[in-house]
XYZ file of C-alpha atoms in Angstrom:
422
model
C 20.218 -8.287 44.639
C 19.910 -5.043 46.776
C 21.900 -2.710 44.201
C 19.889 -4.312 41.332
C 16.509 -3.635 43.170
C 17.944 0.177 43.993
C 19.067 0.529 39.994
C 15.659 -0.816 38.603
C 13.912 1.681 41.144
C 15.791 4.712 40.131
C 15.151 4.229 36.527
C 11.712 4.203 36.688
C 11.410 7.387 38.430
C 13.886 9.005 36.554
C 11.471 7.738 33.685
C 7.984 9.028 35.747
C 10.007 12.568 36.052
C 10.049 12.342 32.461
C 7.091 10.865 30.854
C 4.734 13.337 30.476
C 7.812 15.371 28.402
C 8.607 12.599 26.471
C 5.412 11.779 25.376
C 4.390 13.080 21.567
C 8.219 12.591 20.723
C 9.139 9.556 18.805
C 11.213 8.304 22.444
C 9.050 5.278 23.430
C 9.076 3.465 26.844
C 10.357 0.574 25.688
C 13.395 2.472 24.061
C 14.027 4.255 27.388
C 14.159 0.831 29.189
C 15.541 -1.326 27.132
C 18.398 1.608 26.327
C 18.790 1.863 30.063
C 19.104 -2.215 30.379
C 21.845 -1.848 27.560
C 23.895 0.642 29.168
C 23.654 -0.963 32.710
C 24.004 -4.633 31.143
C 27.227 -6.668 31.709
C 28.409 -5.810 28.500
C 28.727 -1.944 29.291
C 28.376 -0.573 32.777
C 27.680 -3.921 34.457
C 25.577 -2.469 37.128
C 22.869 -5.617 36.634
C 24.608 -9.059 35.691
C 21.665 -10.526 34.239
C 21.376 -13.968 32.871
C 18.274 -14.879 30.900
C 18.519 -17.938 32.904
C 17.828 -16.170 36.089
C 14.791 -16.534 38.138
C 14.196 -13.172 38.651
C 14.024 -12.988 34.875
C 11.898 -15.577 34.329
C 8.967 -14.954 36.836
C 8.772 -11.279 36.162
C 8.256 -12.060 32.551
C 5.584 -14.947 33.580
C 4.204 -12.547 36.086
C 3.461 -10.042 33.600
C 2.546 -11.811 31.038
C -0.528 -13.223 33.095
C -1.273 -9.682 34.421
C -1.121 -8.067 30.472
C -3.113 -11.054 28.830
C -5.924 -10.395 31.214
C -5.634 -6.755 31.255
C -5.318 -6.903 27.275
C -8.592 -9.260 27.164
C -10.596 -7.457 29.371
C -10.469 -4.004 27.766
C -12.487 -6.523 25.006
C -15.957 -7.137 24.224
C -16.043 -9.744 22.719
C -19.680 -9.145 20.879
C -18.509 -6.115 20.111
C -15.516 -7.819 17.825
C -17.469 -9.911 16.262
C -20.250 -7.562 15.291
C -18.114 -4.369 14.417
C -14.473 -5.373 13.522
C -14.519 -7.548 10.899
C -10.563 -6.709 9.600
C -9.202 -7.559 13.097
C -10.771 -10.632 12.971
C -8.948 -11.452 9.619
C -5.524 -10.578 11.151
C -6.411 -12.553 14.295
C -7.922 -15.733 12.358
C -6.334 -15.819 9.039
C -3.409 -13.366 9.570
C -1.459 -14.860 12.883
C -1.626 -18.428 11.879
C -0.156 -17.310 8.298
C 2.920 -15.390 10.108
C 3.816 -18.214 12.225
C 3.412 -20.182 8.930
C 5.459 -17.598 7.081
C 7.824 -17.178 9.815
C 8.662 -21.176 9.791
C 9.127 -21.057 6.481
C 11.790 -18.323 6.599
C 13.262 -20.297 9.690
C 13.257 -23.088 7.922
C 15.578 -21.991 4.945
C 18.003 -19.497 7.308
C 18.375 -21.446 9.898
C 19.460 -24.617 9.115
C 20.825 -25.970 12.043
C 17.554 -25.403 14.245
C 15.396 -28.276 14.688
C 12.012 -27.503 12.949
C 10.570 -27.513 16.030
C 12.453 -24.775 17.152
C 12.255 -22.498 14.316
C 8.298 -23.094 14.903
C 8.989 -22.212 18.782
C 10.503 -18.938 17.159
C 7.879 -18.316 14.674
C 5.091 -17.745 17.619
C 6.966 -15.970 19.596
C 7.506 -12.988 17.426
C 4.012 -13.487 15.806
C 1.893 -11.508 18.501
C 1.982 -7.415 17.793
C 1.740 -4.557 20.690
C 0.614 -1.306 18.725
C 0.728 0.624 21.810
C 4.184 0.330 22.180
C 4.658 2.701 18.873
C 1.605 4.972 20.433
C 1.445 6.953 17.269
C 0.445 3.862 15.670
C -2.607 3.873 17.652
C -3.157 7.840 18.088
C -6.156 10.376 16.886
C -4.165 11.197 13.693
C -5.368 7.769 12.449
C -8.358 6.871 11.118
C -10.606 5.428 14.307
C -11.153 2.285 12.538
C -7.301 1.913 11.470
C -6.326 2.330 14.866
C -9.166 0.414 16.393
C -8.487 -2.998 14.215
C -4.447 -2.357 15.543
C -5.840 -2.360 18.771
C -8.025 -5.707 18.863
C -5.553 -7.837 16.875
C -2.566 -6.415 19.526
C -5.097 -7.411 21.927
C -5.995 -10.411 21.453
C -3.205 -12.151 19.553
C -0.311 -12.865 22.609
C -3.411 -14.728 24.240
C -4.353 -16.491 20.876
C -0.774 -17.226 20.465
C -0.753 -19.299 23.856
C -2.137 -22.572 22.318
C 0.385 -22.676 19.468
C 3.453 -21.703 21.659
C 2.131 -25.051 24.035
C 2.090 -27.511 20.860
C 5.639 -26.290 19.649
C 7.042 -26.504 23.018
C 5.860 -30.300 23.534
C 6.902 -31.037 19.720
C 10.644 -29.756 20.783
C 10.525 -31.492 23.862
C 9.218 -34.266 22.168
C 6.787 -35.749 25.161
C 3.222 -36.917 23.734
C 4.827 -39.255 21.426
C 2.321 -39.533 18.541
C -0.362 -37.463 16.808
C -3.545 -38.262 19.001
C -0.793 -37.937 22.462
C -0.417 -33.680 20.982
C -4.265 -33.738 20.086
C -4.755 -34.732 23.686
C -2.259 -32.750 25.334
C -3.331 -29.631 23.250
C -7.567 -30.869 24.360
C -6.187 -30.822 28.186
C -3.727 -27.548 28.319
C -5.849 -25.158 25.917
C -9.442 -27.002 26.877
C -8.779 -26.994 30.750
C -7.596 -23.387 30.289
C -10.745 -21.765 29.061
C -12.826 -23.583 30.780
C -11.200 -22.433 34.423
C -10.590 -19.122 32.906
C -14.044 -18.223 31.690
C -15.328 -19.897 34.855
C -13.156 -17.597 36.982
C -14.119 -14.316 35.098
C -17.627 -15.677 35.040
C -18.274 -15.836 38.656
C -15.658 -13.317 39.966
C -17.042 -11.094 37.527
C -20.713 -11.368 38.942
C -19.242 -11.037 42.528
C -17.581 -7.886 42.402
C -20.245 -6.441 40.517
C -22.981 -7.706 42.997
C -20.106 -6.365 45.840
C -19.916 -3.023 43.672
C -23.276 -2.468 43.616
C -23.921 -2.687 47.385
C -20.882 -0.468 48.060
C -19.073 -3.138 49.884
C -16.275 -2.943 47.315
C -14.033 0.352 47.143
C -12.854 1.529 43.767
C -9.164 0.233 45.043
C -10.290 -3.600 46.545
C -12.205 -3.562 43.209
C -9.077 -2.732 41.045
C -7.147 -5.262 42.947
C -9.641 -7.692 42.890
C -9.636 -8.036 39.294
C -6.243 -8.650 38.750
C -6.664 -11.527 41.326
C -8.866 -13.158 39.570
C -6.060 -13.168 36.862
C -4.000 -14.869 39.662
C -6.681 -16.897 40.618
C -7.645 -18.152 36.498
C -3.984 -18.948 36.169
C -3.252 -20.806 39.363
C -6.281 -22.721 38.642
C -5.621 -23.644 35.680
C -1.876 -25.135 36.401
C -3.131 -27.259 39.520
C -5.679 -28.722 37.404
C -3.434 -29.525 34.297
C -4.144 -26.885 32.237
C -2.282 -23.562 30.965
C -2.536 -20.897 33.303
C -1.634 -18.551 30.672
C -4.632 -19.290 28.791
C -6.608 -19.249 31.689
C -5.617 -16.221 31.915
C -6.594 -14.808 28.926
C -10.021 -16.594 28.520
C -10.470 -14.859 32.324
C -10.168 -11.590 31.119
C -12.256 -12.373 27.852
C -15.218 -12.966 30.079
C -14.558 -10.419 32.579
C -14.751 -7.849 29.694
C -17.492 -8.964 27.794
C -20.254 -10.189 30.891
C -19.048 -7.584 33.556
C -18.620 -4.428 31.590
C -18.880 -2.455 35.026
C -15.663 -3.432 35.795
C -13.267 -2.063 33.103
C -12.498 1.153 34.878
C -10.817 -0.714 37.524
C -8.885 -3.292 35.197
C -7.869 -0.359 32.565
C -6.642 1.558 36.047
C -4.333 -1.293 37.257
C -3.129 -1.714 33.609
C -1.927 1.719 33.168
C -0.606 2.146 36.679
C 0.913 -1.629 38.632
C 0.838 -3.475 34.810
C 2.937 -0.580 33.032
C 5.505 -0.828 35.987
C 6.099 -4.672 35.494
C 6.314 -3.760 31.606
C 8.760 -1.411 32.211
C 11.266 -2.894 34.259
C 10.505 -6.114 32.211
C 12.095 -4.150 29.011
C 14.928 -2.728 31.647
C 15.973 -6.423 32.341
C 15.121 -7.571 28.700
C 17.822 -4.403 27.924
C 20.224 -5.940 30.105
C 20.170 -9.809 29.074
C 20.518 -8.964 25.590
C 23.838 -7.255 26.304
C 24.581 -10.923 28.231
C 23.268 -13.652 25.942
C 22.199 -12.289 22.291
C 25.249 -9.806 21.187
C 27.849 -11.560 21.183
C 26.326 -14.441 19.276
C 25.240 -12.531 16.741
C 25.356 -13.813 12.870
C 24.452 -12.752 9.414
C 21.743 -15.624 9.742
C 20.262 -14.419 12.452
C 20.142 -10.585 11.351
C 18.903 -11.545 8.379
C 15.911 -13.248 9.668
C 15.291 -10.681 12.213
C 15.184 -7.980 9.807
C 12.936 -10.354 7.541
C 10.436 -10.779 10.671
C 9.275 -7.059 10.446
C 9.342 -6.722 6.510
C 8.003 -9.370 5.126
C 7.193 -12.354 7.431
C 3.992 -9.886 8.950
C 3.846 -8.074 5.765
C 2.995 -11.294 3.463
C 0.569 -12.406 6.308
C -1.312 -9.047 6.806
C -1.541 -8.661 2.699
C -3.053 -11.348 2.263
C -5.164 -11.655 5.304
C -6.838 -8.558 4.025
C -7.389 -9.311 0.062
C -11.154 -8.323 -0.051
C -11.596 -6.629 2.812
C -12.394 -3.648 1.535
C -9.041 -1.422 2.462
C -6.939 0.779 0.657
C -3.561 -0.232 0.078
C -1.917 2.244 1.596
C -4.216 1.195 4.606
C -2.769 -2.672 4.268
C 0.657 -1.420 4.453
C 0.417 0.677 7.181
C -1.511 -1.864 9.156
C 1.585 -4.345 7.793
C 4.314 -2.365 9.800
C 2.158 -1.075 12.670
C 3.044 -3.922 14.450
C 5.502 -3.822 17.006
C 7.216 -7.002 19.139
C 6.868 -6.445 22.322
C 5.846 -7.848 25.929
C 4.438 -11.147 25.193
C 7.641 -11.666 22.538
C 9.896 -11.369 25.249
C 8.068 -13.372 27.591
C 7.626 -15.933 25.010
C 11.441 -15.825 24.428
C 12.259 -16.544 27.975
C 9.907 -19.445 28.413
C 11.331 -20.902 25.561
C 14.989 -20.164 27.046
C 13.845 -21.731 30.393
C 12.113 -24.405 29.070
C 15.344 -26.600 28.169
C 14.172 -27.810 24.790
C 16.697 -28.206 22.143
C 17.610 -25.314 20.386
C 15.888 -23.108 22.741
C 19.024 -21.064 23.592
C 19.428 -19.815 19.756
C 15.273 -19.289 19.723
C 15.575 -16.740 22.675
C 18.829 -15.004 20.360
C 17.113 -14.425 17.104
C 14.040 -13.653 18.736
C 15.667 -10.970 21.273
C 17.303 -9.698 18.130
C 14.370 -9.020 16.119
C 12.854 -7.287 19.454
C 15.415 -5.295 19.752
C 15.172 -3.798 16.221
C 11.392 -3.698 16.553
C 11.922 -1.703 19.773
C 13.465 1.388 17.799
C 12.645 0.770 14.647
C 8.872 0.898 15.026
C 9.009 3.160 17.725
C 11.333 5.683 15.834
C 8.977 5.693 12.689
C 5.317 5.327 14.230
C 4.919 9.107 14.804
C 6.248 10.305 10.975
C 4.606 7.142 9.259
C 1.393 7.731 11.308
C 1.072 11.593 10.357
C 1.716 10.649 6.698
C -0.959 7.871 6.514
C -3.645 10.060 8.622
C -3.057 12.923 5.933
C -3.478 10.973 3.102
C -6.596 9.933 4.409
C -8.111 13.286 5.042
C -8.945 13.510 1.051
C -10.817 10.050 1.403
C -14.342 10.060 1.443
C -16.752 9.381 4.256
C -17.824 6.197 2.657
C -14.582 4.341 3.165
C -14.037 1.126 5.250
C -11.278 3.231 6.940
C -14.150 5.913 7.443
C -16.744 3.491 8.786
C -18.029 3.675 12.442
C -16.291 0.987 14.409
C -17.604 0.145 18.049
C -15.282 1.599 20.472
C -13.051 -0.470 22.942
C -10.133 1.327 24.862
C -6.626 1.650 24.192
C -4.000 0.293 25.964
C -1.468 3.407 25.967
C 1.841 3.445 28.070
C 2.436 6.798 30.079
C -1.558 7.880 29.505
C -2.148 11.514 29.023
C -5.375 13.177 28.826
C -7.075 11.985 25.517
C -5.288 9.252 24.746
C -7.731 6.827 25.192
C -10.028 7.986 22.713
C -11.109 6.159 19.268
């Protein structure tokens, strides 16, 4: 445990001495870390013996899943979607439930031997995106309402994805029994969830604003305030019966859109505390693959790895966007400007550690369409990005791409000066 804690440290501030030189290349954070987890895997170096079984695994994933989903929600207003960013609303409402439905359906005929309910397990957990993850995806080079649409649905959809992971866990486990047991089950996780999560972000969100505003709160108690009231929506949430995941993310929602104030503070603890739990959670996602998902690798599940990034969010973005106003070139960039990461490999370790049939194969073709996502996306955001922001210098002003959008932040790993902008 010692040497693992002592490896994990090193490499991130071997990657801290580096960041600000690797930044503008087409090296990514997550291809540092999960490279790193690779090399020092079990099946290499086998400096960290890593099981995806393990518990350090499995609550640092959970861990940062609840402190990204609130982080993620918060940098939203949520008036602000609705009134200005009417194509990420089409990805999130029409577009994610037509990838999971796409992705089932690809499952479905490649994966034979997975109980439906698994395939569907597998399905959401590679539907949510991460743009930031490929930054050039989400960079000045793009058009700011290009950029700004990648950054709501990447936003919003891990913590959208929540109540559709719950239902497909419960169908695989096969424990409410009938069709009104789910509807009620879904009613009591998802329904107790928002309502303890808003009510959380609500009423913390007054407090440390009323606190704030009387100078009782520093800038740091603030910043770490907000992130417990992450702790506090999801805790909540699970005593009462709910999902503390959603909790989570209907905390943040509320947070961002009733207690504006406060953003500084949650984008701070984002890019500092939140991007360390992301990165060692790719370091330890590096190192379990080398463990669990290479050597049981098959043409099957290749194939519908490779089919996840190509076509599963292609089909779903295409037609999620027919009328919308966008040029095609626009639709296909938006199509492969979406990268798996954080909440797919938290997803894939729930569904590992839940014990549901077929669960162990979920968390291998899952991992192995991460893993390509990791350098494929990251390797071709910054050429693919320049090409599509060139060919959109000729367009006119007029455009939907052109159009004012209202400006929320960027989440951005390894933040430089600028980055933030829209």
């Amino acid at each position: 445990m010692e040497s693992d804690v002592v490896v994990v440290a090193l490499a991130v501030l071997t990657f801290s001495l580096l960041a600000g030189r690797l930044s503008g290349s087409v090296v990514t954070m997550p291809m540092v870390f999960t490279a790193l987890g690779l090399l020092l895997g079990p099946g290499v170096l086998g400096v960290l013996d890593l099981q995806v079984d393990d518990e350090l695994v499995s609550v640092l994933a959970e861990v940062t899943l609840v402190v990204v989903l609130f982080t993620d929600a918060s940098r939203m207003d949520l008036r602000t979607v609705l009134r200005h960013h009417g194509p990420a609303l089409r990805l999130l409402g029409l577009g994610l439930p037509l990838a999971i439905a796409a992705g089932i359906g690809a499952g479905v005929l490649l994966l034979p031997d997975l109980p439906v309910a698994a395939v569907a397990l597998l399905a959401v957990a590679l539907a949510p995106t991460d743009a930031a993850l490929g930054q050039a995806f989400v960079s000045s080079v793009v058009p700011a309402r290009v950029r700004q649409t990648l950054n709501v649905e990447s936003g919003l959809n891990d913590g959208l994805a929540v109540p559709f992971l719950t239902v497909a866990l419960d169908l695989a486990a096969r424990d409410a029994g009938s069709v009104g047991g789910y509807v009620l089950l879904l009613l009591q996780l998802v329904g107790l969830g928002v309502g303890v999560g808003a009510l959380v972000g609500w009423l913390g969100g007054r407090l440390l604003e009323w606190s704030a505003g009387r100078d009782w709160a520093t800038e740091t108690t603030q910043r770490l305030a907000t992130i417990a009231l992450a702790a506090l929506a999801y805790g909540g949430a699970e005593l009462l019966g709910g999902n503390g995941f959603v909790a989570a993310f209907a905390a943040g929602l509320v947070v961002g859109t009733s207690a504006r104030s406060l953003l500084p503070r949650t984008t701070e603890f984002a890019e500092a505390e939140g991007q360390l739990l992301t990165q060692i959670t790719f370091l330890l996602f590096g190192a379990v693959v080398v463990a669990d998902v290479l050597g049981a690798l098959s043409w099957r599940v290749l194939v519908y790895a490779v089919l996840s990034l190509v076509l599963v969010r292609p089909v779903a973005v295409g037609l999620s966007l027919l009328g919308s106003g966008l040029r095609p070139r626009t639709v296909g960039f938006v199509a492969w400007a979406g990268p798996r990461g954080l909440a797919s490999i938290v997803y894939a370790v729930i569904i590992a550690d839940a014990g549901v049939p077929g669960g162990d194969e979920v968390f291998v073709v899952a991992a192995t369409a991460i893993l390509l996502s990791i350098f494929l996306h990251g390797l071709s955001a910054a050429p693919l990005s320049a090409r599509y922001g060139a060919s959109m210098q000729g367009v006119g002003a007029d455009a939907v791409e052109h159009r004012t959008a209202g400006h929320l932040p960027l989440r951005l790993p390894a933040r430089r000066s600028g980055d933030s902008s829209a």
